[in-house]
C-alpha positions as MATLAB code, in Angstrom:
seq = 'MTDAESKLWSRLRNRQLDNVKFVRQFPIGPYVTDFAARSIRLAIELDGGQHSEGKDAERTKIIEAHGYRVIRFWNNDVMENVEGVLEAIVHEMHIARGE';
ca = [
      24.673  -17.011   96.046;
      24.289  -19.774   98.637;
      26.105  -23.101   98.295;
      22.801  -24.762   97.372;
      22.045  -22.129   94.716;
      25.535  -22.553   93.303;
      25.205  -26.338   93.192;
      21.819  -26.237   91.479;
      22.853  -23.469   89.070;
      25.816  -25.586   87.930;
      23.242  -28.162   86.739;
      20.678  -25.726   85.277;
      22.844  -23.289   83.337;
      23.675  -23.596   79.644;
      20.477  -25.523   78.833;
      21.763  -28.676   80.545;
      18.323  -29.718   81.750;
      15.996  -30.774   78.926;
      17.510  -28.025   76.716;
      15.581  -25.346   78.648;
      17.205  -21.977   79.361;
      17.145  -21.011   83.028;
      18.149  -17.619   84.389;
      19.199  -16.615   87.897;
      17.724  -13.892   90.076;
      14.759  -13.283   87.774;
      12.276  -10.565   88.818;
       8.597  -11.541   88.804;
       6.303   -8.876   90.181;
       7.766   -7.478   93.402;
       9.953  -10.570   93.967;
      13.210  -11.928   92.590;
      13.125  -15.693   92.095;
      16.238  -17.817   92.532;
      15.839  -19.393   89.073;
      13.308  -19.186   86.260;
      12.676  -20.826   82.915;
      10.846  -18.044   81.123;
       9.900  -20.117   78.075;
       7.793  -22.492   80.185;
       6.980  -20.026   82.981;
       8.549  -22.091   85.757;
      10.111  -20.496   88.852;
      12.367  -22.339   91.296;
      12.838  -21.117   94.849;
      15.361  -22.489   97.339;
      14.524  -22.138  100.993;
      16.876  -22.115  103.954;
      16.208  -21.851  107.670;
      15.367  -18.127  107.400;
      12.177  -18.718  105.404;
       8.685  -18.307  106.812;
       5.820  -20.481  105.585;
       3.341  -17.610  105.649;
       5.578  -15.214  103.732;
       6.621  -17.952  101.294;
       2.960  -18.832  100.638;
       2.157  -15.186   99.877;
       5.239  -14.893   97.660;
       4.244  -18.061   95.766;
       0.689  -16.784   95.324;
       1.894  -13.504   93.801;
       4.410  -15.203   91.489;
       1.691  -17.631   90.351;
      -0.609  -14.658   89.697;
       2.010  -13.527   87.165;
       1.533  -16.826   85.316;
       4.460  -18.799   86.705;
       4.387  -22.271   88.198;
       6.475  -22.233   91.417;
       8.423  -25.129   92.885;
      10.323  -24.920   96.148;
      13.171  -26.974   97.572;
      15.039  -26.814  100.857;
      18.729  -25.931  100.557;
      19.698  -29.142  102.329;
      17.703  -31.208   99.778;
      19.790  -29.682   96.997;
      23.015  -30.283   98.913;
      22.185  -33.883   99.864;
      20.151  -35.071   96.854;
      20.667  -32.861   93.809;
      19.734  -35.718   91.450;
      16.359  -36.108   93.158;
      15.804  -32.346   92.952;
      16.646  -32.384   89.237;
      14.198  -35.253   88.654;
      11.479  -33.242   90.402;
      12.316  -30.187   88.278;
      12.121  -32.211   85.046;
       8.742  -33.565   86.171;
       7.499  -30.010   86.788;
       8.911  -28.912   83.430;
       6.770  -31.548   81.698;
       3.692  -30.357   83.608;
       4.459  -26.726   82.732;
       4.672  -27.723   79.056;
       1.408  -29.634   79.284;
       3.094  -32.983   78.573;
];
């Protein structure tokens, strides 16, 4: 697990965020997402310097085809502004719930 994944997981685990259960390394189709909230079909992906826009776009498309909403963050955003990342996740959680 990267430092960014570890930092974000420490804030997602044990239903800390809006009482939603997140899991790590969740398989969706041929991919394994960094985090997922199965109950609201939300997948979170963290990207570092090794990611490719084209491959990430294809990956997102396939995960979405399995009925999941996908949100992506850069590792450095998590490391430098975890509160802002959490706010964005909560916003996406509300959208995923239709609120």
